[in-house]
PDB file of C-alpha atoms in Angstrom:
ATOM      1  CA  MET A  22     100.778 108.232 109.240  1.00 46.00           C
ATOM      2  CA  ALA A  23      97.012 107.886 109.353  1.00 47.00           C
ATOM      3  CA  THR A  24      95.595 104.388 109.294  1.00 46.00           C
ATOM      4  CA  ARG A  25      93.546 103.778 106.184  1.00 49.00           C
ATOM      5  CA  SER A  26      90.622 101.466 106.236  1.00 47.00           C
ATOM      6  CA  PRO A  27      90.688  98.717 103.621  1.00 53.00           C
ATOM      7  CA  ARG A  28      88.794  99.641 100.496  1.00 54.00           C
ATOM      8  CA  ALA A  29      86.995  97.492  98.004  1.00 52.00           C
ATOM      9  CA  PRO A  30      88.971  96.649  94.862  1.00 51.00           C
ATOM     10  CA  ARG A  31      88.788  99.223  92.080  1.00 54.00           C
ATOM     11  CA  GLY A  32      85.673  98.800  90.028  1.00 49.00           C
ATOM     12  CA  SER A  33      83.980  96.405  92.441  1.00 48.00           C
ATOM     13  CA  LYS A  34      80.278  96.559  93.106  1.00 49.00           C
ATOM     14  CA  ALA A  35      78.598  96.093  96.453  1.00 47.00           C
ATOM     15  CA  ALA A  36      79.505  92.688  97.825  1.00 53.00           C
ATOM     16  CA  ARG A  37      76.698  90.300  97.008  1.00 56.00           C
ATOM     17  CA  PRO A  38      76.888  86.598  96.267  1.00 57.00           C
ATOM     18  CA  ASN A  39      76.949  85.542  92.662  1.00 63.00           C
ATOM     19  CA  PRO A  40      75.209  82.189  92.084  1.00 60.00           C
ATOM     20  CA  ARG A  41      77.895  81.260  89.533  1.00 63.00           C
ATOM     21  CA  ASP A  42      80.769  81.729  92.005  1.00 71.00           C
ATOM     22  CA  GLU A  43      80.532  78.223  93.461  1.00 77.00           C
ATOM     23  CA  ARG A  44      80.462  76.593  90.016  1.00 78.00           C
ATOM     24  CA  LEU A  45      83.369  78.752  88.857  1.00 76.00           C
ATOM     25  CA  GLU A  46      85.426  77.837  91.908  1.00 80.00           C
ATOM     26  CA  LEU A  47      84.683  74.131  91.442  1.00 83.00           C
ATOM     27  CA  HIS A  48      85.690  74.359  87.770  1.00 80.00           C
ATOM     28  CA  ALA A  49      88.897  76.228  88.707  1.00 79.00           C
ATOM     29  CA  GLU A  50      89.773  73.639  91.346  1.00 84.00           C
ATOM     30  CA  ARG A  51      89.322  70.824  88.825  1.00 84.00           C
ATOM     31  CA  LEU A  52      91.587  72.590  86.311  1.00 80.00           C
ATOM     32  CA  ILE A  53      94.224  73.245  88.959  1.00 79.00           C
ATOM     33  CA  SER A  54      94.225  69.587  89.993  1.00 80.00           C
ATOM     34  CA  ALA A  55      94.084  68.156  86.461  1.00 81.00           C
ATOM     35  CA  HIS A  56      97.014  70.250  85.230  1.00 74.00           C
ATOM     36  CA  GLU A  57      98.941  70.448  88.523  1.00 75.00           C
ATOM     37  CA  LEU A  58      98.959  74.244  88.261  1.00 74.00           C
ATOM     38  CA  ILE A  59      99.613  74.788  91.954  1.00 77.00           C
ATOM     39  CA  PRO A  60     102.556  72.938  93.424  1.00 72.00           C
ATOM     40  CA  ARG A  61     101.903  71.025  96.652  1.00 69.00           C
ATOM     41  CA  GLU A  62     105.574  71.384  97.461  1.00 68.00           C
ATOM     42  CA  GLY A  63     106.894  74.808  96.636  1.00 68.00           C
ATOM     43  CA  SER A  64     105.664  78.330  96.517  1.00 80.00           C
ATOM     44  CA  LEU A  65     103.536  80.444  94.236  1.00 87.00           C
ATOM     45  CA  VAL A  66     103.695  84.179  93.481  1.00 92.00           C
ATOM     46  CA  VAL A  67     100.276  85.655  92.715  1.00 93.00           C
ATOM     47  CA  GLY A  68     100.397  88.877  90.696  1.00 94.00           C
ATOM     48  CA  VAL A  69      98.026  91.296  92.468  1.00 95.00           C
ATOM     49  CA  SER A  70      97.348  94.726  90.963  1.00 93.00           C
ATOM     50  CA  GLY A  71      94.692  95.719  93.477  1.00 93.00           C
ATOM     51  CA  GLY A  72      91.888  95.326  90.954  1.00 90.00           C
ATOM     52  CA  PRO A  73      88.959  92.963  91.486  1.00 88.00           C
ATOM     53  CA  ASP A  74      90.256  90.128  89.260  1.00 87.00           C
ATOM     54  CA  SER A  75      93.649  89.761  90.916  1.00 91.00           C
ATOM     55  CA  VAL A  76      92.301  90.235  94.449  1.00 92.00           C
ATOM     56  CA  ALA A  77      89.675  87.557  93.742  1.00 89.00           C
ATOM     57  CA  LEU A  78      92.409  85.230  92.445  1.00 88.00           C
ATOM     58  CA  LEU A  79      94.499  85.707  95.586  1.00 92.00           C
ATOM     59  CA  ASP A  80      91.471  85.152  97.819  1.00 91.00           C
ATOM     60  CA  PHE A  81      90.507  82.028  95.854  1.00 88.00           C
ATOM     61  CA  LEU A  82      94.035  80.599  96.076  1.00 89.00           C
ATOM     62  CA  VAL A  83      94.196  81.194  99.833  1.00 90.00           C
ATOM     63  CA  GLY A  84      90.919  79.277 100.161  1.00 88.00           C
ATOM     64  CA  TYR A  85      92.127  76.567  97.785  1.00 86.00           C
ATOM     65  CA  ARG A  86      95.285  76.032  99.793  1.00 84.00           C
ATOM     66  CA  THR A  87      93.293  75.894 103.023  1.00 84.00           C
ATOM     67  CA  ARG A  88      90.833  73.361 101.602  1.00 83.00           C
ATOM     68  CA  HIS A  89      93.674  71.188 100.278  1.00 81.00           C
ATOM     69  CA  GLY A  90      95.963  71.447 103.318  1.00 80.00           C
ATOM     70  CA  ILE A  91      98.709  73.417 101.578  1.00 76.00           C
ATOM     71  CA  PRO A  92     100.549  75.898 103.853  1.00 68.00           C
ATOM     72  CA  GLN A  93      99.504  79.557 103.414  1.00 58.00           C
ATOM     73  CA  GLY A  94     103.100  80.716 103.802  1.00 59.00           C
ATOM     74  CA  ASP A  95     103.816  79.324 100.365  1.00 78.00           C
ATOM     75  CA  LEU A  96     101.701  82.040  98.723  1.00 87.00           C
ATOM     76  CA  VAL A  97     103.268  85.396  97.901  1.00 94.00           C
ATOM     77  CA  ALA A  98     101.214  88.427  96.843  1.00 96.00           C
ATOM     78  CA  GLY A  99     103.423  90.131  94.258  1.00 97.00           C
ATOM     79  CA  HIS A 100     102.539  93.715  93.356  1.00 97.00           C
ATOM     80  CA  VAL A 101     104.198  95.636  90.526  1.00 96.00           C
ATOM     81  CA  ASN A 102     103.940  99.416  90.811  1.00 96.00           C
ATOM     82  CA  HIS A 103     104.006 100.922  87.324  1.00 94.00           C
ATOM     83  CA  GLY A 104     104.127 104.463  88.735  1.00 91.00           C
ATOM     84  CA  LEU A 105     101.814 105.713  85.992  1.00 92.00           C
ATOM     85  CA  ARG A 106      99.023 107.117  88.162  1.00 91.00           C
ATOM     86  CA  GLY A 107     100.904 109.026  90.848  1.00 89.00           C
ATOM     87  CA  GLU A 108      99.336 108.732  94.284  1.00 92.00           C
ATOM     88  CA  GLU A 109      96.789 106.188  93.033  1.00 93.00           C
ATOM     89  CA  SER A 110      99.645 103.812  92.186  1.00 92.00           C
ATOM     90  CA  GLU A 111     100.951 104.173  95.741  1.00 94.00           C
ATOM     91  CA  GLU A 112      97.453 103.567  97.133  1.00 95.00           C
ATOM     92  CA  ASP A 113      97.147 100.380  95.064  1.00 95.00           C
ATOM     93  CA  ALA A 114     100.427  99.099  96.510  1.00 96.00           C
ATOM     94  CA  ALA A 115      99.288  99.919 100.059  1.00 96.00           C
ATOM     95  CA  PHE A 116      95.928  98.234  99.430  1.00 96.00           C
ATOM     96  CA  VAL A 117      97.550  95.041  98.128  1.00 97.00           C
ATOM     97  CA  GLU A 118      99.849  94.995 101.149  1.00 97.00           C
ATOM     98  CA  GLU A 119      96.786  95.328 103.435  1.00 97.00           C
ATOM     99  CA  VAL A 120      94.987  92.505 101.613  1.00 96.00           C
ATOM    100  CA  ALA A 121      98.068  90.287 101.879  1.00 96.00           C
ATOM    101  CA  GLY A 122      98.260  91.020 105.597  1.00 96.00           C
ATOM    102  CA  ARG A 123      94.599  90.199 106.142  1.00 96.00           C
ATOM    103  CA  LEU A 124      94.987  86.944 104.198  1.00 93.00           C
ATOM    104  CA  ARG A 125      98.260  86.172 105.998  1.00 92.00           C
ATOM    105  CA  VAL A 126     100.348  85.802 102.875  1.00 92.00           C
ATOM    106  CA  ARG A 127     103.759  87.250 102.207  1.00 93.00           C
ATOM    107  CA  PHE A 128     103.864  90.551 100.284  1.00 97.00           C
ATOM    108  CA  MET A 129     106.503  91.583  97.768  1.00 97.00           C
ATOM    109  CA  THR A 130     106.551  94.664  95.584  1.00 97.00           C
ATOM    110  CA  SER A 131     108.584  96.020  92.719  1.00 97.00           C
ATOM    111  CA  ARG A 132     108.598  99.357  90.926  1.00 96.00           C
ATOM    112  CA  ILE A 133     109.010  99.520  87.151  1.00 96.00           C
ATOM    113  CA  ASP A 134     109.332 102.354  84.627  1.00 96.00           C
ATOM    114  CA  PRO A 135     107.376 101.474  81.483  1.00 95.00           C
ATOM    115  CA  VAL A 136     107.667 105.029  80.118  1.00 95.00           C
ATOM    116  CA  ALA A 137     111.469 104.736  79.985  1.00 96.00           C
ATOM    117  CA  ARG A 138     111.244 101.356  78.243  1.00 94.00           C
ATOM    118  CA  GLN A 139     108.702 102.758  75.780  1.00 94.00           C
ATOM    119  CA  ARG A 140     111.140 105.544  74.866  1.00 95.00           C
ATOM    120  CA  GLU A 141     114.150 103.205  74.679  1.00 95.00           C
ATOM    121  CA  ARG A 142     112.569 100.429  72.625  1.00 95.00           C
ATOM    122  CA  GLY A 143     109.735 102.105  70.743  1.00 93.00           C
ATOM    123  CA  GLU A 144     107.160  99.742  72.224  1.00 92.00           C
ATOM    124  CA  SER A 145     103.637 100.798  73.093  1.00 90.00           C
ATOM    125  CA  LEU A 146     103.209 101.780  76.729  1.00 92.00           C
ATOM    126  CA  GLU A 147     100.999  98.722  77.302  1.00 88.00           C
ATOM    127  CA  GLU A 148     103.563  96.350  75.790  1.00 89.00           C
ATOM    128  CA  ALA A 149     106.433  97.913  77.748  1.00 92.00           C
ATOM    129  CA  ALA A 150     104.431  97.712  80.989  1.00 92.00           C
ATOM    130  CA  ARG A 151     103.445  94.082  80.370  1.00 89.00           C
ATOM    131  CA  LYS A 152     106.997  92.941  79.614  1.00 92.00           C
ATOM    132  CA  LEU A 153     108.424  94.758  82.634  1.00 95.00           C
ATOM    133  CA  ARG A 154     105.592  93.492  84.878  1.00 93.00           C
ATOM    134  CA  TYR A 155     106.171  89.844  83.965  1.00 92.00           C
ATOM    135  CA  ALA A 156     109.936  90.243  84.363  1.00 95.00           C
ATOM    136  CA  ALA A 157     109.376  91.774  87.818  1.00 96.00           C
ATOM    137  CA  LEU A 158     107.065  88.914  88.817  1.00 94.00           C
ATOM    138  CA  ARG A 159     109.671  86.379  87.639  1.00 94.00           C
ATOM    139  CA  ARG A 160     112.338  88.139  89.753  1.00 96.00           C
ATOM    140  CA  MET A 161     109.997  88.027  92.762  1.00 95.00           C
ATOM    141  CA  ALA A 162     109.477  84.306  92.198  1.00 92.00           C
ATOM    142  CA  VAL A 163     113.225  83.680  92.117  1.00 93.00           C
ATOM    143  CA  ALA A 164     113.786  85.807  95.234  1.00 94.00           C
ATOM    144  CA  ALA A 165     110.984  84.017  97.117  1.00 91.00           C
ATOM    145  CA  GLY A 166     112.016  80.553  95.960  1.00 89.00           C
ATOM    146  CA  CYS A 167     108.747  80.141  94.073  1.00 86.00           C
ATOM    147  CA  SER A 168     108.336  77.722  91.210  1.00 83.00           C
ATOM    148  CA  ARG A 169     105.258  79.369  89.655  1.00 85.00           C
ATOM    149  CA  VAL A 170     103.560  82.721  89.029  1.00 87.00           C
ATOM    150  CA  ALA A 171      99.775  83.090  88.747  1.00 86.00           C
ATOM    151  CA  VAL A 172      97.998  86.076  87.203  1.00 86.00           C
ATOM    152  CA  ALA A 173      94.306  86.778  86.694  1.00 82.00           C
ATOM    153  CA  HIS A 174      92.838  87.147  83.220  1.00 59.00           C
ATOM    154  CA  THR A 175      89.238  87.414  82.095  1.00 55.00           C
ATOM    155  CA  ALA A 176      87.418  86.429  78.926  1.00 45.00           C
ATOM    156  CA  ASP A 177      87.698  90.091  77.863  1.00 48.00           C
ATOM    157  CA  ASP A 178      91.500  89.816  78.165  1.00 45.00           C
ATOM    158  CA  GLN A 179      91.418  86.774  75.872  1.00 45.00           C
ATOM    159  CA  ALA A 180      89.290  88.607  73.301  1.00 45.00           C
ATOM    160  CA  GLU A 181      91.630  91.601  73.451  1.00 48.00           C
ATOM    161  CA  THR A 182      94.658  89.353  72.864  1.00 44.00           C
ATOM    162  CA  ILE A 183      93.051  87.773  69.799  1.00 45.00           C
ATOM    163  CA  LEU A 184      92.027  91.185  68.396  1.00 49.00           C
ATOM    164  CA  LEU A 185      95.530  92.591  68.903  1.00 50.00           C
ATOM    165  CA  ARG A 186      97.039  89.617  67.088  1.00 46.00           C
ATOM    166  CA  LEU A 187      94.546  90.068  64.256  1.00 52.00           C
ATOM    167  CA  ILE A 188      95.348  93.787  63.981  1.00 51.00           C
ATOM    168  CA  ARG A 189      99.075  93.001  63.930  1.00 51.00           C
ATOM    169  CA  GLY A 190      98.525  90.701  60.954  1.00 55.00           C
ATOM    170  CA  ALA A 191      98.701  87.300  62.609  1.00 54.00           C
ATOM    171  CA  GLY A 192      97.694  84.539  60.259  1.00 54.00           C
ATOM    172  CA  ILE A 193      95.218  81.816  61.126  1.00 53.00           C
ATOM    173  CA  THR A 194      97.846  79.916  63.114  1.00 55.00           C
ATOM    174  CA  GLY A 195      98.670  83.064  65.104  1.00 53.00           C
ATOM    175  CA  LEU A 196      95.086  83.766  66.091  1.00 47.00           C
ATOM    176  CA  SER A 197      94.882  82.242  69.521  1.00 47.00           C
ATOM    177  CA  GLY A 198      94.341  83.525  73.010  1.00 44.00           C
ATOM    178  CA  MET A 199      96.662  83.336  75.970  1.00 44.00           C
ATOM    179  CA  ARG A 200      97.928  79.922  76.983  1.00 53.00           C
ATOM    180  CA  GLY A 201      96.507  78.533  80.216  1.00 54.00           C
ATOM    181  CA  ALA A 202      99.809  77.520  81.785  1.00 49.00           C
ATOM    182  CA  ALA A 203     103.386  77.898  80.757  1.00 46.00           C
TER     183      ALA A 203
END
């Protein structure tokens, strides 16, 4: 098998420093500490799709653990292969495994079939994929002895969640974004 060189995350631009990165990281570290989102004792599965948001989250958490003296071995890069994009799905899994290796964190993967669930339950493909993905990440956490799962979301994801709830007829009390920690 030919050795592939690591590629930049899907959708990433040329690597150049963003002046807001340091402030964002400081803000994230304060939130993590204030809400005890990352256990000092215990492990954490990080959902990594191979896209820029999840790769950035994994990289940030590796740095966070280093800065705070928390063992790297307690991080697990969990990748869920939806199998929806053929060879590209396989390449994403291989890329996440490479990233995990470079960052020296454990790698776990799971394959799901959202199309079958969509047919069985009449859910949208996105809903079926999301439910199966989170179930797979929970199974990885149990298998790895992890107490938490972290996933990356952006402000656009929050806006999308609110719009979907509005479209589905959520009342005022139902119009909220994703919870920060559960």
